[in-house]
Amino acid sequence: MPTSRINIRVITATVIAIASFGTADAAEPPAYPADYRNWTHVKSMVIHPGHPLAEPFQGIHHIYANAAARGGLANGSYADGAVFAFDLLEYDTADNASSEGERALLGVMVKDSGRYSETGGWGFEAWQGDSRTERMVNDGGAGCFSCHQDVTERDYVFTQWRN
Amino acid sequence: MPTSRINIRVITATVIAIASFGTADAAEPPAYPADYRNWTHVKSMVIHPGHPLAEPFQGIHHIYANAAARGGLANGSYADGAVFAFDLLEYDTADNASSEGERALLGVMVKDSGRYSETGGWGFEAWQGDSRTERMVNDGGAGCFSCHQDVTERDYVFTQWRN
């Protein structure tokens, strides 16, 4: 076997190994937060048509924090393992009352300083409707992070605890 | 001492005893639910001006269930000790988004079949704003119960669990 062919195989294998390692370590997306309905409800907000974030966030959303995220809300600094869930529901108004409708999406931000170092230590993901498999974030969270960078002083978390 | 004076004293003491017993057993109002923000958030709703319940329920409200109440949501039957909190916040709309404002009141319904037998086994109370002492229910919960009677089949609980 000529030397040149051996070299090509070694280089090819090395490139595949680096690519696989990179995918698993730096960009593995967050897992679905199966128990978020048992977490602490922090706040809610309604985004109406015409809002800059109406696509895709129109509706009523509830923010839930797991124990680590709840702890971080006190001082605006979050330990690895902190997770916020963003539960977005359709929103129907009739007879002077607005009620929750179907789920539009479920979003999360997950703190893992090592894995998500390129997006402030947070991984971002969303699932379509009630699905736990149809993922909506396809840019590694760069789009989400571009807004969350506005609150660097609170570790990229918009949500604040109210009394 | 004449017999008539003894009788009056006995009767007076008996009346006081019955009155005290009655107050403590049948009408002692619910306690403030100090830890409700850690309970399960069940749902939220917005009541706008013009709604039949706008006075006093205009705003965004969140319903929280303690563990016993969360358990009862599965079948619509509630054990003694079940408590729902109704957290009503002012609601401000600007720039196509509606956000939570100050707390308008905090309401509860507390299941105690013996104590609150005259109102379906539930005691009703509300506190003004952020106060834990300024109580708003002064009719023993009769007014609250007059609406909650509409859902006798769910043990007088309007709130239902959604997926």
Tab-separated table of C-alpha atoms in Angstrom:
chain	number	residue	atom	x	y	z
A	1	MET	CA	0.000	0.000	0.000
A	2	PRO	CA	1.508	3.335	-0.968
A	3	THR	CA	2.359	5.676	1.857
A	4	SER	CA	0.087	8.381	0.476
A	5	ARG	CA	-3.021	6.205	0.904
A	6	ILE	CA	-2.144	5.384	4.496
A	7	ASN	CA	-1.734	9.066	5.283
A	8	ILE	CA	-5.096	9.914	3.772
A	9	ARG	CA	-6.816	7.242	5.890
A	10	VAL	CA	-5.158	8.505	9.073
A	11	ILE	CA	-6.082	12.079	8.320
A	12	THR	CA	-9.675	11.112	7.477
A	13	ALA	CA	-10.083	9.147	10.709
A	14	THR	CA	-8.636	12.004	12.726
A	15	VAL	CA	-10.988	14.535	11.153
A	16	ILE	CA	-14.024	12.299	11.883
A	17	ALA	CA	-12.886	11.830	15.494
A	18	ILE	CA	-12.525	15.587	16.039
A	19	ALA	CA	-15.891	16.286	14.459
A	20	SER	CA	-17.642	13.681	16.641
A	21	PHE	CA	-15.961	14.926	19.798
A	22	GLY	CA	-16.915	18.474	18.970
A	23	THR	CA	-20.557	17.584	18.436
A	24	ALA	CA	-20.871	15.648	21.679
A	25	ASP	CA	-18.999	18.043	23.923
A	26	ALA	CA	-19.798	21.538	22.722
A	27	ALA	CA	-23.179	21.375	21.071
A	28	GLU	CA	-25.245	18.486	22.447
A	29	PRO	CA	-28.628	20.129	22.821
A	30	PRO	CA	-30.564	20.288	26.130
A	31	ALA	CA	-32.858	17.433	27.160
A	32	TYR	CA	-36.615	17.849	27.478
A	33	PRO	CA	-37.425	18.950	31.064
A	34	ALA	CA	-39.948	16.243	31.914
A	35	ASP	CA	-40.897	17.570	35.361
A	36	TYR	CA	-40.984	21.306	34.811
A	37	ARG	CA	-44.636	21.599	35.857
A	38	ASN	CA	-43.482	20.778	39.370
A	39	TRP	CA	-40.861	23.537	39.401
A	40	THR	CA	-41.328	27.009	40.844
A	41	HIS	CA	-43.501	29.313	38.765
A	42	VAL	CA	-41.619	32.598	38.637
A	43	LYS	CA	-43.730	34.896	36.442
A	44	SER	CA	-45.939	35.095	33.377
A	45	MET	CA	-46.311	37.520	30.497
A	46	VAL	CA	-48.464	37.963	27.418
A	47	ILE	CA	-46.970	38.860	24.031
A	48	HIS	CA	-49.499	40.282	21.592
A	49	PRO	CA	-49.453	40.561	17.791
A	50	GLY	CA	-47.152	43.382	16.718
A	51	HIS	CA	-44.570	42.752	19.420
A	52	PRO	CA	-41.013	42.322	18.069
A	53	LEU	CA	-40.990	38.781	19.512
A	54	ALA	CA	-44.521	37.881	18.388
A	55	GLU	CA	-42.988	35.436	15.933
A	56	PRO	CA	-42.644	32.899	17.519
A	57	PHE	CA	-43.529	34.025	21.067
A	58	GLN	CA	-47.066	35.382	20.687
A	59	GLY	CA	-49.283	34.038	23.478
A	60	ILE	CA	-49.111	33.721	27.250
A	61	HIS	CA	-45.915	32.286	28.656
A	62	HIS	CA	-45.067	31.004	32.091
A	63	ILE	CA	-41.514	30.838	33.382
A	64	TYR	CA	-40.596	27.939	35.669
A	65	ALA	CA	-37.299	27.518	37.530
A	66	ASN	CA	-35.802	24.296	38.853
A	67	ALA	CA	-34.227	24.416	42.315
A	68	ALA	CA	-30.812	25.561	41.055
A	69	ALA	CA	-32.358	28.281	38.896
A	70	ARG	CA	-34.622	29.395	41.747
A	71	GLY	CA	-31.532	29.761	43.907
A	72	GLY	CA	-29.774	31.846	41.287
A	73	LEU	CA	-32.639	34.312	40.991
A	74	ALA	CA	-31.657	35.691	44.390
A	75	ASN	CA	-28.339	37.101	43.183
A	76	GLY	CA	-28.418	36.783	39.377
A	77	SER	CA	-25.693	34.138	39.201
A	78	TYR	CA	-26.463	30.571	38.239
A	79	ALA	CA	-24.753	27.265	39.017
A	80	ASP	CA	-24.386	24.544	36.412
A	81	GLY	CA	-27.597	22.515	36.413
A	82	ALA	CA	-29.869	25.551	36.598
A	83	VAL	CA	-32.760	25.264	34.132
A	84	PHE	CA	-35.539	27.661	33.206
A	85	ALA	CA	-38.575	26.490	31.236
A	86	PHE	CA	-40.558	28.871	29.034
A	87	ASP	CA	-44.043	27.390	28.558
A	88	LEU	CA	-45.819	29.217	25.737
A	89	LEU	CA	-49.568	28.713	25.341
A	90	GLU	CA	-52.010	30.115	22.837
A	91	TYR	CA	-54.198	32.783	24.318
A	92	ASP	CA	-57.881	33.233	23.559
A	93	THR	CA	-59.923	36.270	24.593
A	94	ALA	CA	-63.723	36.060	24.794
A	95	ASP	CA	-66.343	37.697	27.021
A	96	ASN	CA	-63.739	39.963	28.617
A	97	ALA	CA	-61.566	37.107	29.796
A	98	SER	CA	-58.384	35.671	28.312
A	99	SER	CA	-57.749	31.979	28.780
A	100	GLU	CA	-54.928	29.597	28.054
A	101	GLY	CA	-55.201	27.494	24.900
A	102	GLU	CA	-53.020	24.863	23.298
A	103	ARG	CA	-49.279	24.777	23.884
A	104	ALA	CA	-47.346	26.598	21.140
A	105	LEU	CA	-43.885	25.531	22.280
A	106	LEU	CA	-41.814	24.692	25.309
A	107	GLY	CA	-38.435	26.380	25.576
A	108	VAL	CA	-35.556	25.881	27.993
A	109	MET	CA	-32.281	27.474	28.905
A	110	VAL	CA	-29.870	25.137	30.677
A	111	LYS	CA	-26.704	26.253	32.473
A	112	ASP	CA	-23.619	24.168	31.648
A	113	SER	CA	-20.573	26.402	31.565
A	114	GLY	CA	-18.391	23.894	29.769
A	115	ARG	CA	-20.774	22.503	27.210
A	116	TYR	CA	-22.321	25.815	26.226
A	117	SER	CA	-19.322	28.091	26.589
A	118	GLU	CA	-19.995	29.695	23.199
A	119	THR	CA	-23.418	30.981	24.317
A	120	GLY	CA	-22.661	32.378	27.753
A	121	GLY	CA	-22.713	28.983	29.453
A	122	TRP	CA	-26.373	28.436	28.596
A	123	GLY	CA	-27.849	25.918	26.186
A	124	PHE	CA	-31.083	26.897	24.442
A	125	GLU	CA	-33.739	24.620	22.979
A	126	ALA	CA	-37.459	24.555	22.215
A	127	TRP	CA	-39.921	21.839	21.328
A	128	GLN	CA	-42.897	22.362	19.050
A	129	GLY	CA	-46.329	22.210	20.718
A	130	ASP	CA	-46.638	19.227	23.032
A	131	SER	CA	-43.909	17.306	21.232
A	132	ARG	CA	-40.886	16.125	23.175
A	133	THR	CA	-38.944	15.304	20.033
A	134	GLU	CA	-39.597	18.075	17.457
A	135	ARG	CA	-36.784	20.494	18.225
A	136	MET	CA	-36.941	24.076	16.979
A	137	VAL	CA	-33.443	25.483	17.616
A	138	ASN	CA	-31.086	24.685	14.746
A	139	ASP	CA	-28.304	27.242	15.214
A	140	GLY	CA	-26.819	25.984	18.477
A	141	GLY	CA	-28.679	28.691	20.376
A	142	ALA	CA	-26.860	31.594	18.712
A	143	GLY	CA	-30.143	33.336	17.873
A	144	CYS	CA	-31.456	33.044	21.427
A	145	PHE	CA	-28.150	34.178	22.874
A	146	SER	CA	-28.047	37.264	20.672
A	147	CYS	CA	-30.979	38.654	22.692
A	148	HIS	CA	-29.959	37.252	26.074
A	149	GLN	CA	-26.611	39.029	25.777
A	150	ASP	CA	-28.561	42.180	26.686
A	151	VAL	CA	-28.602	41.045	30.318
A	152	THR	CA	-25.007	39.936	30.823
A	153	GLU	CA	-25.120	41.441	34.313
A	154	ARG	CA	-27.808	38.924	35.316
A	155	ASP	CA	-25.998	35.947	33.761
A	156	TYR	CA	-28.103	36.292	30.579
A	157	VAL	CA	-31.422	35.668	32.398
A	158	PHE	CA	-34.254	38.113	31.658
A	159	THR	CA	-36.583	36.678	34.291
A	160	GLN	CA	-36.512	38.286	37.722
A	161	TRP	CA	-38.211	37.197	40.917
A	162	ARG	CA	-41.026	39.466	42.113
A	163	ASN	CA	-42.533	39.422	45.600
B	1	MET	CA	-77.565	33.376	96.905
B	2	PRO	CA	-81.023	33.164	95.295
B	3	THR	CA	-81.639	30.299	92.925
B	4	SER	CA	-82.466	32.702	90.073
B	5	ARG	CA	-78.996	34.290	90.171
B	6	ILE	CA	-77.290	30.893	90.051
B	7	ASN	CA	-79.362	29.922	87.057
B	8	ILE	CA	-78.506	33.105	85.221
B	9	ARG	CA	-74.823	32.517	85.828
B	10	VAL	CA	-75.046	28.945	84.574
B	11	ILE	CA	-76.988	29.991	81.513
B	12	THR	CA	-74.574	32.843	80.774
B	13	ALA	CA	-71.548	30.567	81.037
B	14	THR	CA	-73.207	28.006	78.804
B	15	VAL	CA	-74.030	30.594	76.143
B	16	ILE	CA	-70.442	31.895	76.148
B	17	ALA	CA	-69.117	28.349	75.860
B	18	ILE	CA	-71.373	27.576	72.903
B	19	ALA	CA	-70.487	30.845	71.199
B	20	SER	CA	-66.767	30.238	71.619
B	21	PHE	CA	-67.034	26.663	70.469
B	22	GLY	CA	-69.077	27.760	67.495
B	23	THR	CA	-66.575	30.425	66.458
B	24	ALA	CA	-63.594	28.146	66.725
B	25	ASP	CA	-65.148	25.130	65.101
B	26	ALA	CA	-67.379	26.427	62.329
B	27	ALA	CA	-66.097	29.800	61.216
B	28	GLU	CA	-62.418	30.259	62.049
B	29	PRO	CA	-61.116	31.735	58.806
B	30	PRO	CA	-58.245	30.181	56.812
B	31	ALA	CA	-54.644	31.040	57.618
B	32	TYR	CA	-52.394	32.917	55.192
B	33	PRO	CA	-50.604	30.356	52.964
B	34	ALA	CA	-47.027	31.477	53.570
B	35	ASP	CA	-45.394	29.064	51.119
B	36	TYR	CA	-47.813	29.110	48.176
B	37	ARG	CA	-45.146	30.367	45.737
B	38	ASN	CA	-43.505	26.956	46.102
B	39	TRP	CA	-46.709	25.076	45.275
B	40	THR	CA	-47.667	23.739	41.849
B	41	HIS	CA	-48.757	26.386	39.370
B	42	VAL	CA	-51.898	24.987	37.754
B	43	LYS	CA	-53.102	27.679	35.363
B	44	SER	CA	-53.494	31.415	34.822
B	45	MET	CA	-56.209	33.642	33.414
B	46	VAL	CA	-56.783	37.318	32.696
B	47	ILE	CA	-60.023	39.058	33.647
B	48	HIS	CA	-60.590	42.317	31.781
B	49	PRO	CA	-62.823	45.325	32.549
B	50	GLY	CA	-66.428	44.492	31.785
B	51	HIS	CA	-66.211	40.897	32.975
B	52	PRO	CA	-68.882	39.981	35.578
B	53	LEU	CA	-66.079	39.247	38.068
B	54	ALA	CA	-63.978	42.319	37.201
B	55	GLU	CA	-64.804	43.707	40.618
B	56	PRO	CA	-62.713	42.537	42.442
B	57	PHE	CA	-60.935	40.057	40.147
B	58	GLN	CA	-59.717	42.245	37.253
B	59	GLY	CA	-56.091	41.439	36.435
B	60	ILE	CA	-54.015	38.354	35.808
B	61	HIS	CA	-54.402	35.567	38.318
B	62	HIS	CA	-52.346	32.464	38.906
B	63	ILE	CA	-53.754	29.370	40.596
B	64	TYR	CA	-51.418	27.366	42.827
B	65	ALA	CA	-52.210	24.011	44.448
B	66	ASN	CA	-50.559	22.484	47.503
B	67	ALA	CA	-49.756	18.765	47.334
B	68	ALA	CA	-53.187	17.648	48.559
B	69	ALA	CA	-54.979	19.941	46.113
B	70	ARG	CA	-52.704	18.826	43.261
B	71	GLY	CA	-53.670	15.236	44.057
B	72	GLY	CA	-57.366	16.051	43.994
B	73	LEU	CA	-57.173	17.662	40.564
B	74	ALA	CA	-56.769	14.189	39.080
B	75	ASN	CA	-60.270	13.073	40.042
B	76	GLY	CA	-62.076	16.215	41.234
B	77	SER	CA	-62.322	15.098	44.865
B	78	TYR	CA	-60.283	16.779	47.586
B	79	ALA	CA	-58.996	15.566	50.943
B	80	ASP	CA	-59.033	17.784	54.010
B	81	GLY	CA	-55.880	19.902	53.923
B	82	ALA	CA	-56.144	20.688	50.214
B	83	VAL	CA	-55.515	24.384	49.567
B	84	PHE	CA	-55.697	26.455	46.395
B	85	ALA	CA	-54.197	29.930	46.226
B	86	PHE	CA	-55.521	32.565	43.824
B	87	ASP	CA	-52.774	35.146	43.274
B	88	LEU	CA	-54.239	38.230	41.590
B	89	LEU	CA	-51.852	40.785	40.097
B	90	GLU	CA	-52.478	44.034	38.311
B	91	TYR	CA	-51.898	43.767	34.621
B	92	ASP	CA	-50.299	46.457	32.484
B	93	THR	CA	-50.249	46.445	28.677
B	94	ALA	CA	-47.690	48.516	26.764
B	95	ASP	CA	-45.826	48.026	23.473
B	96	ASN	CA	-47.868	44.939	22.617
B	97	ALA	CA	-46.950	43.086	25.780
B	98	SER	CA	-48.865	42.622	29.029
B	99	SER	CA	-46.865	42.335	32.207
B	100	GLU	CA	-47.596	41.593	35.817
B	101	GLY	CA	-47.889	44.543	38.180
B	102	GLU	CA	-48.589	44.925	41.883
B	103	ARG	CA	-50.535	42.286	43.804
B	104	ALA	CA	-54.239	43.144	44.069
B	105	LEU	CA	-55.157	40.359	46.492
B	106	LEU	CA	-54.311	36.823	47.475
B	107	GLY	CA	-57.242	34.438	47.854
B	108	VAL	CA	-57.427	30.890	49.162
B	109	MET	CA	-59.884	28.051	49.389
B	110	VAL	CA	-59.066	25.528	52.105
B	111	LYS	CA	-60.693	22.096	52.422
B	112	ASP	CA	-61.836	21.227	55.945
B	113	SER	CA	-65.050	19.240	55.789
B	114	GLY	CA	-65.911	19.733	59.464
B	115	ARG	CA	-64.968	23.351	59.951
B	116	TYR	CA	-66.469	24.629	56.720
B	117	SER	CA	-69.461	22.308	56.388
B	118	GLU	CA	-71.769	25.229	55.610
B	119	THR	CA	-69.803	26.168	52.465
B	120	GLY	CA	-69.252	22.784	50.864
B	121	GLY	CA	-66.349	21.847	53.117
B	122	TRP	CA	-64.242	24.744	51.839
B	123	GLY	CA	-63.183	27.859	53.705
B	124	PHE	CA	-62.656	31.027	51.650
B	125	GLU	CA	-60.474	34.017	52.451
B	126	ALA	CA	-58.577	36.786	50.710
B	127	TRP	CA	-55.959	39.278	51.813
B	128	GLN	CA	-55.635	42.788	50.392
B	129	GLY	CA	-52.562	43.432	48.257
B	130	ASP	CA	-49.404	42.129	49.887
B	131	SER	CA	-50.913	42.238	53.361
B	132	ARG	CA	-51.064	39.059	55.422
B	133	THR	CA	-53.473	40.566	57.922
B	134	GLU	CA	-56.039	42.681	56.027
B	135	ARG	CA	-58.760	40.147	55.387
B	136	MET	CA	-61.401	40.778	52.716
B	137	VAL	CA	-64.024	38.045	53.284
B	138	ASN	CA	-66.559	39.080	55.918
B	139	ASP	CA	-69.499	36.782	55.231
B	140	GLY	CA	-67.967	33.443	56.195
B	141	GLY	CA	-67.351	32.675	52.534
B	142	ALA	CA	-71.033	32.584	51.583
B	143	GLY	CA	-70.485	34.943	48.651
B	144	CYS	CA	-67.601	32.893	47.258
B	145	PHE	CA	-69.521	29.667	47.730
B	146	SER	CA	-72.549	31.000	45.875
B	147	CYS	CA	-70.483	30.891	42.661
B	148	HIS	CA	-68.472	27.765	43.475
B	149	GLN	CA	-71.732	25.842	43.903
B	150	ASP	CA	-71.876	25.837	40.086
B	151	VAL	CA	-69.244	23.082	40.045
B	152	THR	CA	-70.543	20.733	42.723
B	153	GLU	CA	-69.474	17.798	40.558
B	154	ARG	CA	-65.830	18.869	40.907
B	155	ASP	CA	-66.071	19.434	44.662
B	156	TYR	CA	-66.666	23.175	44.065
B	157	VAL	CA	-63.291	23.715	42.342
B	158	PHE	CA	-63.359	25.645	39.044
B	159	THR	CA	-59.681	25.052	38.276
B	160	GLN	CA	-58.832	22.034	36.144
B	161	TRP	CA	-55.450	20.581	35.280
B	162	ARG	CA	-54.364	20.982	31.650
B	163	ASN	CA	-51.585	19.063	29.988
